[in-house]
Each structure stands twice: as structure tokens, then as C-alpha cells.
Coordinates of C-alpha atoms in Angstrom, one line a residue:
Chain A
M1 CA -21.3 40.8 28.3
A2 CA -18.8 42.3 30.7
T3 CA -21.4 44.0 32.8
V4 CA -23.3 40.7 33.6
T5 CA -22.1 39.5 36.9
R6 CA -22.6 36.0 38.0
T7 CA -23.5 35.3 41.6
R8 CA -21.2 32.9 43.3
P9 CA -20.5 32.1 46.9
P10 CA -17.9 34.5 48.4
A11 CA -14.5 33.0 48.7
P12 CA -13.7 33.3 52.4
A13 CA -10.0 32.6 52.3
R14 CA -9.0 35.2 49.7
P15 CA -11.1 38.4 49.4
T16 CA -11.2 39.8 46.0
P17 CA -8.9 42.8 45.4
A18 CA -10.4 46.3 45.6
G19 CA -13.7 44.9 46.8
R20 CA -14.6 44.0 43.1
R21 CA -16.6 40.8 42.7
P22 CA -15.2 38.4 40.1
T23 CA -16.8 39.1 36.7
I24 CA -17.4 36.7 33.9
A25 CA -14.5 38.3 32.1
S26 CA -12.0 37.4 34.8
A27 CA -13.5 33.9 35.2
R28 CA -13.0 33.4 31.5
R29 CA -9.4 34.6 31.7
R30 CA -8.7 32.1 34.4
L31 CA -10.5 29.3 32.5
G32 CA -8.6 30.2 29.3
L33 CA -5.3 29.9 31.2
L34 CA -6.4 26.5 32.6
Y35 CA -7.6 25.2 29.2
A36 CA -4.5 26.4 27.3
S37 CA -2.1 25.0 29.9
P38 CA -1.8 21.4 28.7
M39 CA -1.0 22.6 25.2
A40 CA 1.4 25.3 26.5
L41 CA 3.2 22.7 28.7
L42 CA 3.6 20.4 25.7
V43 CA 4.9 23.2 23.5
V44 CA 7.4 24.5 26.1
V45 CA 8.7 21.1 27.3
L46 CA 8.9 19.4 23.9
F47 CA 9.6 22.3 21.6
V48 CA 11.0 25.4 23.1
V49 CA 13.3 23.6 25.5
P50 CA 14.8 21.2 22.9
L51 CA 15.2 24.2 20.5
V52 CA 17.3 26.0 23.1
L53 CA 19.1 22.8 24.1
M54 CA 20.0 22.2 20.5
V55 CA 21.8 25.6 20.2
W56 CA 23.5 24.9 23.6
M57 CA 24.6 21.4 22.5
S58 CA 26.1 22.7 19.3
F59 CA 28.7 24.6 21.4
N60 CA 29.6 21.6 23.5
H61 CA 31.5 18.4 23.0
W62 CA 28.6 16.0 23.7
P63 CA 29.2 12.3 23.4
L64 CA 26.3 9.9 23.2
L65 CA 27.5 8.5 26.6
G66 CA 29.4 10.4 29.2
A67 CA 29.9 14.0 30.3
S68 CA 29.7 17.0 28.0
S69 CA 32.1 19.9 28.0
P70 CA 32.2 23.3 26.2
N71 CA 34.2 23.4 23.0
G72 CA 33.2 26.6 21.2
V73 CA 32.4 26.4 17.5
E74 CA 34.5 23.3 16.9
N75 CA 31.4 21.2 16.2
Y76 CA 30.6 23.5 13.3
S77 CA 33.6 22.0 11.5
A78 CA 31.2 19.2 10.7
L79 CA 29.8 21.5 8.0
Q80 CA 33.1 21.1 6.1
D81 CA 33.1 17.3 6.3
P82 CA 33.4 15.8 2.8
F83 CA 30.7 13.3 3.7
F84 CA 28.3 16.1 4.7
L85 CA 29.1 18.2 1.6
R86 CA 28.4 15.2 -0.6
A87 CA 25.2 14.7 1.2
V88 CA 24.2 18.4 0.6
M89 CA 24.9 18.1 -3.1
F90 CA 23.0 14.9 -3.4
T91 CA 20.1 16.3 -1.4
L92 CA 19.9 19.4 -3.6
K93 CA 19.9 17.3 -6.8
Y94 CA 17.2 15.0 -5.4
T95 CA 15.2 18.1 -4.3
A96 CA 15.4 19.8 -7.7
V97 CA 14.4 16.6 -9.7
T98 CA 11.6 15.6 -7.3
T99 CA 10.0 19.1 -7.2
V100 CA 9.9 19.4 -11.0
V101 CA 8.7 15.8 -11.7
L102 CA 6.2 15.7 -8.8
G103 CA 4.9 19.1 -9.6
L104 CA 4.3 18.4 -13.3
V105 CA 2.6 15.0 -12.6
A106 CA 0.4 16.4 -9.8
F107 CA -0.6 19.3 -12.0
G108 CA -1.5 17.0 -14.8
L109 CA -3.6 14.8 -12.5
A110 CA -5.3 17.9 -11.0
L111 CA -6.3 19.1 -14.5
L112 CA -7.8 15.7 -15.2
V113 CA -9.9 15.4 -12.0
Q114 CA -10.8 19.0 -11.4
E115 CA -14.3 18.9 -13.0
T116 CA -17.1 17.3 -11.1
R117 CA -18.5 14.6 -13.4
P118 CA -19.7 11.0 -13.1
G119 CA -16.9 8.6 -12.1
V120 CA -14.4 11.3 -11.1
G121 CA -14.7 10.5 -7.4
V122 CA -13.4 7.0 -7.9
Y123 CA -10.3 8.3 -9.8
R124 CA -9.6 10.9 -7.2
T125 CA -9.7 8.3 -4.4
A126 CA -7.6 5.8 -6.4
L127 CA -4.9 8.5 -7.2
F128 CA -4.9 9.7 -3.6
L129 CA -4.8 6.4 -1.9
P130 CA -1.0 5.9 -2.0
S131 CA -0.7 9.1 0.2
V132 CA -2.2 7.4 3.2
V133 CA 0.5 4.6 3.1
G134 CA 3.4 5.6 5.4
L135 CA 6.6 6.6 3.7
A136 CA 8.5 3.8 5.5
S137 CA 5.9 1.2 4.3
T138 CA 6.1 2.7 0.8
S139 CA 9.9 2.4 0.8
L140 CA 9.7 -1.3 2.0
L141 CA 7.0 -2.0 -0.7
F142 CA 9.2 -0.5 -3.5
Y143 CA 12.3 -2.2 -2.0
G144 CA 10.4 -5.4 -3.0
L145 CA 9.9 -4.0 -6.5
F146 CA 13.4 -2.6 -6.9
N147 CA 15.3 -5.7 -5.7
T148 CA 17.1 -7.9 -8.3
E149 CA 15.9 -11.2 -6.9
A150 CA 12.1 -11.4 -6.9
S151 CA 10.9 -8.2 -8.6
P152 CA 8.0 -8.3 -11.0
L153 CA 9.4 -5.0 -12.3
N154 CA 12.5 -6.8 -13.6
E155 CA 10.4 -9.5 -15.2
L156 CA 8.4 -6.9 -17.0
V157 CA 11.7 -5.2 -18.2
R158 CA 13.1 -8.5 -19.4
W159 CA 9.8 -9.3 -21.1
L160 CA 10.2 -6.0 -22.9
G161 CA 13.6 -7.2 -24.0
L162 CA 15.6 -4.5 -22.2
G163 CA 17.8 -6.9 -20.3
S164 CA 18.0 -6.4 -16.5
V165 CA 18.0 -3.1 -14.7
D166 CA 19.7 -2.7 -11.2
W167 CA 17.2 -0.1 -9.9
L168 CA 19.3 0.7 -6.8
G169 CA 22.7 -0.3 -8.2
S170 CA 24.2 3.2 -8.8
T171 CA 23.7 6.7 -7.4
D172 CA 21.8 7.8 -10.5
N173 CA 19.6 4.7 -10.7
A174 CA 18.8 5.0 -7.0
L175 CA 18.0 8.7 -7.5
G176 CA 15.6 8.0 -10.4
S177 CA 14.0 5.1 -8.6
A178 CA 13.4 7.2 -5.4
V179 CA 11.9 10.0 -7.5
G180 CA 9.6 7.5 -9.2
M181 CA 8.5 6.1 -5.8
I182 CA 8.0 9.6 -4.2
T183 CA 5.9 10.7 -7.2
W184 CA 3.7 7.6 -6.8
R185 CA 3.4 8.3 -3.1
F186 CA 2.8 12.1 -3.1
A187 CA 1.3 13.0 -6.5
G188 CA -2.3 12.4 -5.2
F189 CA -1.6 14.6 -2.2
Y190 CA -0.4 17.5 -4.3
M191 CA -3.2 16.8 -6.9
L192 CA -5.8 17.4 -4.2
I193 CA -4.2 20.8 -3.2
L194 CA -3.9 21.9 -6.8
M195 CA -7.5 20.7 -7.6
T196 CA -8.8 22.9 -4.7
G197 CA -6.9 25.8 -6.2
L198 CA -8.2 25.2 -9.7
Q199 CA -11.8 24.9 -8.5
S200 CA -11.5 28.3 -6.7
I201 CA -10.9 30.1 -10.0
D202 CA -14.0 32.0 -11.0
P203 CA -15.6 30.2 -14.1
L204 CA -16.7 33.7 -15.4
L205 CA -13.0 34.5 -16.1
Y206 CA -12.8 31.5 -18.4
E207 CA -16.0 32.5 -20.2
A208 CA -14.7 36.0 -20.6
A209 CA -11.4 34.7 -22.0
R210 CA -13.2 32.5 -24.5
A211 CA -15.5 35.3 -25.5
D212 CA -12.3 37.3 -26.3
G213 CA -11.3 34.5 -28.6
A214 CA -8.5 33.0 -26.5
N215 CA -7.5 29.4 -27.3
R216 CA -6.9 26.7 -24.6
W217 CA -3.1 27.4 -24.5
Q218 CA -3.6 31.1 -24.0
I219 CA -6.2 30.5 -21.3
M220 CA -3.7 28.2 -19.5
W221 CA -0.9 30.7 -19.6
R222 CA -2.9 33.9 -19.1
V223 CA -5.7 32.9 -16.7
T224 CA -5.1 29.6 -15.0
L225 CA -1.4 29.7 -14.1
P226 CA -1.3 33.3 -12.9
L227 CA -4.4 32.7 -10.7
L228 CA -3.0 29.4 -9.4
R229 CA 0.3 30.9 -8.4
P230 CA -0.4 30.9 -4.6
T231 CA -1.4 27.3 -4.7
L232 CA 1.6 26.4 -6.8
A233 CA 3.8 28.2 -4.4
L234 CA 2.3 26.3 -1.5
T235 CA 2.9 22.9 -3.1
M236 CA 6.5 24.1 -3.9
V237 CA 7.1 25.0 -0.2
L238 CA 5.8 21.6 0.9
S239 CA 7.8 19.7 -1.8
L240 CA 11.1 21.6 -1.2
T241 CA 10.9 21.3 2.6
G242 CA 9.9 17.6 2.4
S243 CA 12.7 16.7 -0.1
L244 CA 15.4 18.7 1.6
L245 CA 14.6 16.6 4.8
A246 CA 14.4 13.2 2.9
F247 CA 15.4 10.3 5.2
D248 CA 13.1 7.3 5.1
Q249 CA 13.3 6.6 1.3
F250 CA 17.1 6.5 1.0
F251 CA 17.7 5.1 4.5
I252 CA 15.5 2.1 3.6
L253 CA 16.0 1.7 -0.2
T254 CA 19.8 2.0 -0.2
G255 CA 20.9 2.3 3.4
G256 CA 22.6 5.5 2.3
R257 CA 25.0 3.5 0.1
H258 CA 26.8 4.7 -3.0
E259 CA 26.6 8.4 -2.1
T260 CA 22.9 8.4 -1.7
A261 CA 23.1 9.7 1.9
T262 CA 20.9 12.8 2.4
V263 CA 21.6 15.6 4.8
V264 CA 19.3 14.2 7.5
I265 CA 21.0 10.8 7.1
S266 CA 24.4 12.5 7.7
V267 CA 22.9 14.0 10.9
Y268 CA 21.8 10.5 12.0
R269 CA 25.3 9.2 11.3
E270 CA 27.0 11.9 13.4
A271 CA 24.6 11.3 16.2
F272 CA 24.2 7.6 16.5
L273 CA 27.0 6.0 14.5
S274 CA 29.8 8.5 15.4
Q275 CA 28.0 9.0 18.7
D276 CA 28.8 12.8 18.6
L277 CA 25.7 14.6 19.5
G278 CA 27.3 18.0 19.6
R279 CA 28.3 17.8 15.9
A280 CA 24.9 16.5 15.0
A281 CA 23.3 19.4 16.9
A282 CA 25.6 21.8 15.0
V283 CA 24.6 20.4 11.6
S284 CA 20.9 20.6 12.7
V285 CA 21.2 24.2 13.7
A286 CA 22.7 25.0 10.2
I287 CA 19.9 23.0 8.5
L288 CA 17.2 24.8 10.5
F289 CA 18.8 28.2 9.7
V290 CA 18.8 27.4 5.9
L291 CA 15.2 26.1 6.0
I292 CA 13.9 29.2 7.8
L293 CA 15.6 31.3 5.1
V294 CA 14.0 29.2 2.4
N295 CA 10.6 29.2 4.0
G296 CA 10.8 32.9 4.6
A297 CA 11.6 33.7 1.0
Q298 CA 8.8 31.4 -0.2
M299 CA 6.3 33.0 2.2
R300 CA 7.1 36.4 0.7
L301 CA 6.7 34.9 -2.8
I302 CA 3.2 33.6 -1.8
R303 CA 2.2 36.9 -0.2
R304 CA 3.3 38.8 -3.3
A305 CA 1.3 36.4 -5.5
D306 CA -1.7 36.9 -3.3
R307 CA -1.8 40.5 -4.1
Chain B
M1 CA -18.9 17.5 -23.6
S2 CA -18.7 15.3 -26.6
R3 CA -19.0 11.6 -26.2
A4 CA -15.4 11.1 -27.6
R5 CA -13.9 13.4 -24.9
T6 CA -15.9 11.6 -22.2
A7 CA -14.5 8.3 -23.3
G8 CA -11.0 9.7 -23.5
F9 CA -11.4 11.0 -19.9
H10 CA -12.5 7.7 -18.6
I11 CA -9.8 5.8 -20.5
T12 CA -7.1 8.1 -19.1
G13 CA -8.6 8.1 -15.7
S14 CA -8.9 4.3 -15.4
A15 CA -5.4 3.8 -16.8
L16 CA -3.9 6.1 -14.2
A17 CA -6.0 4.7 -11.4
V18 CA -4.8 1.2 -12.3
L19 CA -1.2 2.4 -12.5
F20 CA -1.5 4.0 -9.0
L21 CA -3.2 1.0 -7.4
L22 CA -1.0 -1.6 -9.0
P23 CA 1.9 -1.5 -6.5
M24 CA -0.5 -1.9 -3.6
L25 CA -2.3 -4.8 -5.4
W26 CA 1.0 -6.4 -6.1
T27 CA 2.0 -6.3 -2.4
L28 CA -1.4 -7.7 -1.4
Y29 CA -0.9 -10.5 -3.9
S30 CA 2.7 -11.4 -3.0
S31 CA 1.8 -11.4 0.7
V32 CA -0.7 -14.2 0.2
H33 CA 1.1 -15.9 -2.7
G34 CA 4.5 -16.6 -1.5
R35 CA 7.1 -19.2 -1.0
R36 CA 4.9 -22.2 -1.2
A37 CA 4.6 -21.6 -4.9
A38 CA 8.4 -21.7 -5.3
D39 CA 8.4 -24.9 -3.3
G40 CA 5.9 -26.4 -5.7
G41 CA 3.0 -26.1 -3.2
P42 CA -0.5 -24.6 -3.9
G43 CA 0.7 -21.1 -3.9
W44 CA -2.0 -19.4 -1.9
G45 CA -1.9 -19.1 1.8
V46 CA -1.1 -17.1 4.9
D47 CA 2.3 -18.7 5.7
N48 CA 4.0 -15.3 4.9
Y49 CA 1.9 -13.8 7.7
E50 CA 2.7 -16.8 9.9
R51 CA 6.5 -16.2 9.5
L52 CA 6.0 -12.5 10.1
A53 CA 4.0 -13.3 13.3
D54 CA 7.0 -15.2 14.6
Y55 CA 9.6 -12.6 13.7
G56 CA 11.4 -11.0 16.6
T57 CA 9.2 -10.5 19.6
G58 CA 6.2 -11.1 17.5
L59 CA 3.9 -9.2 15.2
G60 CA 1.3 -8.9 17.9
T61 CA 3.7 -6.9 20.2
Y62 CA 4.7 -4.6 17.3
L63 CA 1.1 -4.0 16.4
L64 CA 0.2 -3.3 20.0
N65 CA 3.2 -0.9 20.4
T66 CA 2.1 1.0 17.3
V67 CA -1.5 1.2 18.6
V68 CA -0.3 2.6 21.9
V69 CA 1.9 5.2 20.3
A70 CA -0.8 6.3 17.8
G71 CA -3.4 6.2 20.7
V72 CA -1.4 8.4 22.9
A73 CA -0.7 10.8 20.1
V74 CA -4.3 11.0 19.0
V75 CA -5.8 11.5 22.5
V76 CA -3.2 14.0 23.5
T77 CA -3.5 16.0 20.2
V78 CA -7.3 16.0 20.3
V79 CA -7.6 16.9 24.0
T80 CA -5.0 19.6 24.1
T81 CA -6.0 21.3 20.9
T82 CA -9.7 21.2 21.7
L83 CA -9.2 22.9 25.1
G84 CA -6.5 25.2 23.6
G85 CA -8.6 26.0 20.5
Y86 CA -11.6 26.9 22.7
A87 CA -9.4 29.1 24.9
L88 CA -7.8 30.9 21.9
A89 CA -11.1 31.4 20.1
R90 CA -13.3 32.4 23.0
L91 CA -11.5 33.0 26.3
R92 CA -9.3 36.0 26.2
F93 CA -6.4 35.2 28.5
P94 CA -3.0 36.8 29.1
G95 CA -0.5 35.5 26.6
H96 CA -2.9 34.0 24.1
N97 CA -1.2 35.6 21.1
L98 CA 2.3 34.4 22.2
L99 CA 1.0 30.9 22.7
F100 CA -0.6 30.9 19.2
L101 CA 2.6 32.2 17.6
V102 CA 5.0 29.8 19.4
T103 CA 2.7 26.8 18.5
L104 CA 2.6 27.9 14.8
A105 CA 6.4 28.2 14.9
I106 CA 6.5 24.4 15.2
L107 CA 5.6 24.4 11.5
M108 CA 8.8 26.3 10.7
V109 CA 11.0 23.8 12.5
P110 CA 10.9 20.5 10.7
Y111 CA 10.8 17.8 13.3
T112 CA 14.0 16.0 12.1
T113 CA 16.1 18.9 13.1
I114 CA 15.3 18.7 16.8
L115 CA 15.2 15.0 17.2
V116 CA 18.8 15.0 18.7
P117 CA 18.0 17.4 21.6
L118 CA 14.6 15.7 22.1
Y119 CA 16.5 12.4 22.5
I120 CA 18.5 14.0 25.3
L121 CA 15.5 15.7 26.9
L122 CA 13.4 12.6 26.9
G123 CA 16.3 10.9 28.8
W124 CA 16.3 13.7 31.4
I125 CA 12.6 13.4 32.1
G126 CA 12.7 9.6 32.1
L127 CA 10.7 9.1 28.9
Q128 CA 13.5 7.7 26.7
N129 CA 12.7 4.3 25.2
S130 CA 9.1 4.9 26.2
L131 CA 6.0 4.5 24.0
V132 CA 4.3 7.2 25.9
G133 CA 7.2 9.6 25.4
L134 CA 7.2 8.9 21.7
G135 CA 3.4 9.4 21.5
L136 CA 3.8 12.8 23.3
V137 CA 6.5 13.9 20.8
L138 CA 4.4 12.9 17.8
A139 CA 1.4 14.7 19.4
M140 CA 3.5 17.9 19.8
F141 CA 4.3 17.9 16.0
Q142 CA 0.5 17.8 15.3
L143 CA -0.3 20.8 17.5
P144 CA 0.0 23.5 14.8
F145 CA -2.5 21.8 12.5
G146 CA -4.7 20.8 15.4
L147 CA -4.8 24.2 17.0
F148 CA -5.5 26.0 13.7
M149 CA -8.3 23.5 12.9
M150 CA -9.9 23.6 16.4
R151 CA -9.6 27.4 16.8
S152 CA -11.4 28.0 13.5
S153 CA -14.0 25.3 14.4
F154 CA -14.9 27.2 17.6
E155 CA -14.8 30.5 15.8
A156 CA -17.2 29.2 13.2
L157 CA -19.8 28.4 15.9
P158 CA -22.3 31.3 16.3
R159 CA -21.6 33.2 19.5
E160 CA -25.3 33.1 20.3
L161 CA -25.0 29.4 20.9
E162 CA -22.6 30.0 23.8
E163 CA -24.5 33.0 25.1
A164 CA -27.7 31.0 25.2
A165 CA -26.0 28.2 27.1
L166 CA -24.6 30.8 29.6
I167 CA -28.1 32.3 30.1
D168 CA -29.5 28.8 30.7
G169 CA -27.1 28.6 33.6
C170 CA -24.0 27.0 32.1
T171 CA -20.6 28.3 33.2
P172 CA -18.1 28.9 30.3
G173 CA -16.6 25.6 31.3
S174 CA -19.7 23.5 31.2
A175 CA -20.9 25.2 28.0
L176 CA -18.0 23.7 26.3
W177 CA -18.8 20.2 27.4
R178 CA -22.6 20.3 27.1
V179 CA -23.1 22.4 24.0
L180 CA -20.1 23.4 21.9
L181 CA -18.3 20.0 21.7
R182 CA -21.1 18.6 19.5
G183 CA -20.6 21.6 17.1
V184 CA -16.9 21.1 16.6
L185 CA -17.0 17.3 16.2
P186 CA -16.1 17.4 12.5
G187 CA -12.9 19.3 13.4
I188 CA -12.1 16.9 16.2
V189 CA -12.4 13.9 13.8
T190 CA -10.1 15.7 11.2
V191 CA -7.5 16.4 13.9
G192 CA -7.7 12.9 15.2
L193 CA -7.4 11.4 11.7
F194 CA -4.3 13.4 10.7
S195 CA -2.7 12.7 14.1
F196 CA -3.4 8.9 13.7
L197 CA -2.0 8.7 10.2
A198 CA 1.1 10.6 11.1
A199 CA 1.8 8.7 14.3
W200 CA 1.0 5.3 12.9
N201 CA 3.4 5.8 10.0
E202 CA 6.3 7.6 11.8
F203 CA 9.7 6.1 11.2
V204 CA 12.6 8.3 12.2
A205 CA 11.4 9.3 15.7
P206 CA 10.8 5.6 16.9
L207 CA 14.0 4.6 15.2
I208 CA 15.9 7.0 17.4
F209 CA 13.9 7.0 20.6
L210 CA 13.2 3.3 21.0
T211 CA 16.2 1.2 21.9
D212 CA 14.6 -1.9 23.3
G213 CA 13.6 -4.3 20.5
A214 CA 10.4 -5.3 22.3
K215 CA 9.2 -1.7 22.1
F216 CA 9.6 -1.3 18.4
T217 CA 6.7 0.0 16.4
L218 CA 5.7 -1.7 13.1
P219 CA 7.7 0.5 10.7
V220 CA 10.9 0.1 12.7
A221 CA 10.3 -3.7 13.2
L222 CA 9.8 -4.1 9.5
F223 CA 12.9 -2.1 8.8
N224 CA 14.9 -4.5 11.0
L225 CA 13.3 -7.4 9.2
Q226 CA 14.5 -5.9 5.9
S227 CA 18.0 -4.9 7.0
G228 CA 18.8 -7.1 10.0
S229 CA 18.8 -10.6 8.7
L230 CA 22.1 -11.8 7.2
G231 CA 21.9 -13.4 3.8
S232 CA 18.6 -13.4 1.9
V233 CA 15.7 -11.0 2.7
D234 CA 12.4 -12.6 3.3
F235 CA 10.6 -10.5 0.7
E236 CA 7.2 -12.2 1.1
A237 CA 7.1 -11.7 4.9
L238 CA 8.2 -8.1 4.3
Q239 CA 5.2 -7.6 1.9
A240 CA 2.9 -9.2 4.5
G241 CA 4.3 -6.6 6.9
V242 CA 3.7 -3.8 4.4
V243 CA 0.0 -4.9 4.1
T244 CA -0.3 -5.1 7.9
S245 CA 0.9 -1.6 8.4
A246 CA -0.8 0.0 5.4
L247 CA -4.3 -1.6 5.7
P248 CA -5.4 0.2 8.9
C249 CA -4.5 3.5 7.2
V250 CA -6.4 2.7 4.0
V251 CA -9.5 1.5 6.0
V252 CA -9.5 4.5 8.3
F253 CA -9.1 6.9 5.3
L254 CA -11.9 5.3 3.3
L255 CA -14.2 5.6 6.3
L256 CA -13.3 9.2 7.1
Q257 CA -12.5 10.4 3.6
R258 CA -14.9 13.4 3.8
H259 CA -13.2 14.7 6.9
Y260 CA -9.7 14.3 5.4
V261 CA -10.6 16.3 2.3
R262 CA -12.3 19.0 4.5
G263 CA -9.1 19.3 6.5
F264 CA -7.3 19.8 3.3
T265 CA -9.5 22.5 1.9
S266 CA -9.6 24.4 5.2
G267 CA -6.2 25.6 4.1
A268 CA -4.3 24.4 7.1
L269 CA -2.1 21.5 6.3
K270 CA 1.3 20.2 6.8
G271 CA 3.4 18.2 4.4

């Protein structure tokens, strides 16, 4: 390839260095730079620069309006704010419950629909369909279901003779309602990932296990789960990261009331209600730091499971 | 498989399918069966949609805003990652590894953590409160998935295809347009679909970046409908709004389902 030269009209203004004619390889290098440049520009301007700016902002007093001034690590005192600490605790609790509930439901669904047989495609699509509805739309939909005025859910509960339930009326109720809603929204999404993992397990291994006299329970624990570990780890990374950054569901369902503010809601409050962007940036830097640690640990877990 | 087990499978499957579809069906139902029933009227009708159409600067404006944002995001994601994916797969250029790594690093940085500096930055470059600015930001967050997808799409094409095009007189540039683009079309559709769903449904970024009520996208406008009005919430108009914003996603997904699932199984996905 590299030896093939392409004839092109000589460039009169700029003679090529060392008398070498431009080869295809060098033309390709230039073309590569040209083609990659729009993406590189987007990455640098909208990702690298804001990342650096965020760290810089965290060391400055930075009001929403007006001039900024350096103030050292003062913004990081936001991490000791009782409101923020409560948000951290609530977010951790929510993340733990969601990850367990969602994981179990999705795994159950994946076991149900993993085999290719007549009719299974319809079930897969029906179970997955909530995943294409936006999280904000989902929250507004369930706000209609969880309200105390016109909710069919409450009519059902009353019909069952359980009195009336205030689905969003307390921190615990709101937590449970949100977990139920998130499970509805994401179970099909994780089901699809887990299904792909299940289908990639060699059927010969199951046959061998059965030939050795293993029962279904033993096959689950000794064959399926160990081989599914990388996929399970992937869904856990997604679920943990997603729930730690929860915003839409609580912002819309409860407005962050009765101690249901999440970590990201507290960043939003610092930035746009307290109008202190420096403190918001400091909290963001801390969140990012923790998430990179969490992700790093999980990646190692996945890689170990892959071996 | 015994007949009893097959029956059990279908009973469980249908029950779960109904359970998952029920909230959507309820929204659809209450959006066309609203207030008039309470007032003693016939019950069915589009008056919930009519009230929604009159809300704020009008449903039409919010829909158009959302289309613009999603359109910018899809076009920018598809064009930049197709060119970038080709460059990374086939054109060795200085810094290609660095670009790939930095782009993938976007995955490690959840977007909500850099919204505050992005807000400042968009102000500096004159794109604050701008639908185009918002579209660009949403496109940026789709770059890792798009690049991964397009790079492997180009790598999956046989090298001979490109060599044949070069021998036939194409330059590496025109080979892309005339020959290779057709081969990576499934990848392009997948990237576009993911980008569309993400941009159409985004809530936090438009909530922060758009300050002018006339520029709100559908999710933000609906949130304002829910929280903004004093006194009672117009639940039926809200459900009409949920249907309006969810329907395009459901339709697009059902049409392009095959591509979506392929995007999934290619192992490159983002939560």
C-alpha cells in the first residue's frame, strides 16, 4: 500500500520537503486529521474545557451573576452541609434498594424470555417498551398514578379494602414509590442485557451438567451465575451509576420534599437556588471523584470475572 | 417442552406484559377521557389536548423546540462520529489514540457532574439559552457510544472493498462517500436512534440551559405545567402531554427495533 504513489498535480506554492512526492499514507494522515477534527473540536470545547473549568471554579467564589474571586478550598465546606449529608444518605439508601430490586426483577424477566420460542418476541417488546419512554415523562405519568386526587391506583387500593395510601406522603413512601417506578422503567432494559448474557452461555455446558446429574438449582448456582458474572457486573455498574445520579424522578415526584433530595438535586440547589456556582462545582468535583473510584473498582471486578 | 409448561410460560408472559403496558394504556386512556366525564359530558374527546395546546407559548412551540434540539443532536452525532469513526478505523493520523481515549473518558464523567461549568461555558461562547447549544451538548454526550459503534462498523467492512475503490480511481475521501457509507448504514441508524431517544427525553440539561419560556422543550414545559400552576394540577392535560412526548419514541423504537437491539448486543452501551 505504502509504495503505491498517486499522481497528482505538483503544488507550486509549497514544494514537498526533501523532494519526496506525497504518498497515499501522508494523504491519509491529513484526511484523518480533517475527518476527526469536528469530533475533536466538540470533545475539547464541550468536555475537556468544562472539566478543567469545573476544577478551577471549585476554588473560586463564583456567584451566578457578578464577578468571581479566588477563595481557596472554602467551597468544599459544602460537603459538610447537613442538607448535602442528608442527600448523600438518602441517595445511598435509594441506590442500594433500587440495585437489588431492579436486578432481581430484571434477572427473573431475562430467565423468562431467554429462550427463542413462539410468542416470546411479543413479551420481550412489551417488557422493554417502558425503556423508550423518557424518565421525565415516566415521572410525570407516575405522578398521575401516585397523586391522592385522581389516581386509579388509590381506587384499586380502596377497592381492596386497604384504605387510602399517600404514595409520596413520607420519605419512605416516596422512596418505595420511586423504586417501583424505576423498576417499571428500567427492568426491560436490564432484561435485554442479561438475556444477551444468558444466550451466550454454551448449551453444551448445561447438557454436561445435566449428564452429571445436577438439578436445576445446582445448574443455576454452579453454571449460570458464575458464567453470567461479567454481565451481572455490567448491569450493576449501570444501575449504581444511574441511581447515584438520580435527579428526574425525585425532582418531579416530590420536588425534593421531605428529605427526598438526592445528591444531584443538592448540586442543583447550590447552583441555581443559592446561586453559588463555586460550591456547586466543589460538590460536583467530589461526586466525580467518588464515581471514578466506584467505576474503577467495578471495572477491575469485571475484568477479574472475565478471566 | 410439555404442554403444561408452555401454558405456564404464556400465562406468566402475558400477565407481565399486561402489567408493564398498563401504566401506558392508562395514560392514553385518561388523556382522551378526561374532565368532560366529571362534568357529566360524554367522556371521550380531545379537550385535554386542546387545553394542553393552549398552555404557555403553546404545545406546537414546545414540540418544535424539542424537534430542533433532537435534530441538531442526531445530525451532529451522526456526522462527527461517522467521519471520526472512519478516521480512527482506517486513516492513521497523529493523535488518534489520544482522541479515542479522551472521547471514551466522557463515559466515565456522568453528564450531570459537568452541567454547571457547561452552563458558564455556553454563556462565554454565546450559546446559552440556545436550542443549538443544547443540541451540541447532548450530541457530545453521545460521542463515546457513536464513535465506538462507527469505528467497529468501519472495521467490520472488508479492506478489499476500500482497496478496490482506490484502484478504481477513488481517493480515500471519495471512497467513503461512494462506497463505504452504504456498508455502515446499520451503524449510522443505530447511532441516530440512540441519539434521538436521549435528546428527545433529556430533562436536566434543558432545565438548566434554557431560561426563556418560549424555548422550553417538551419535558421542561410539562414539568412547568405540573409544578407551575397554583392550586390544582390539570392531571388530564398532563397525561395528554405524557402521551405527546412518549408517542414519537414508541413509534420510532417499534420501527427501528432491530437496530436498537443490535446496538445493545454489540456491547457498547450507556445507561
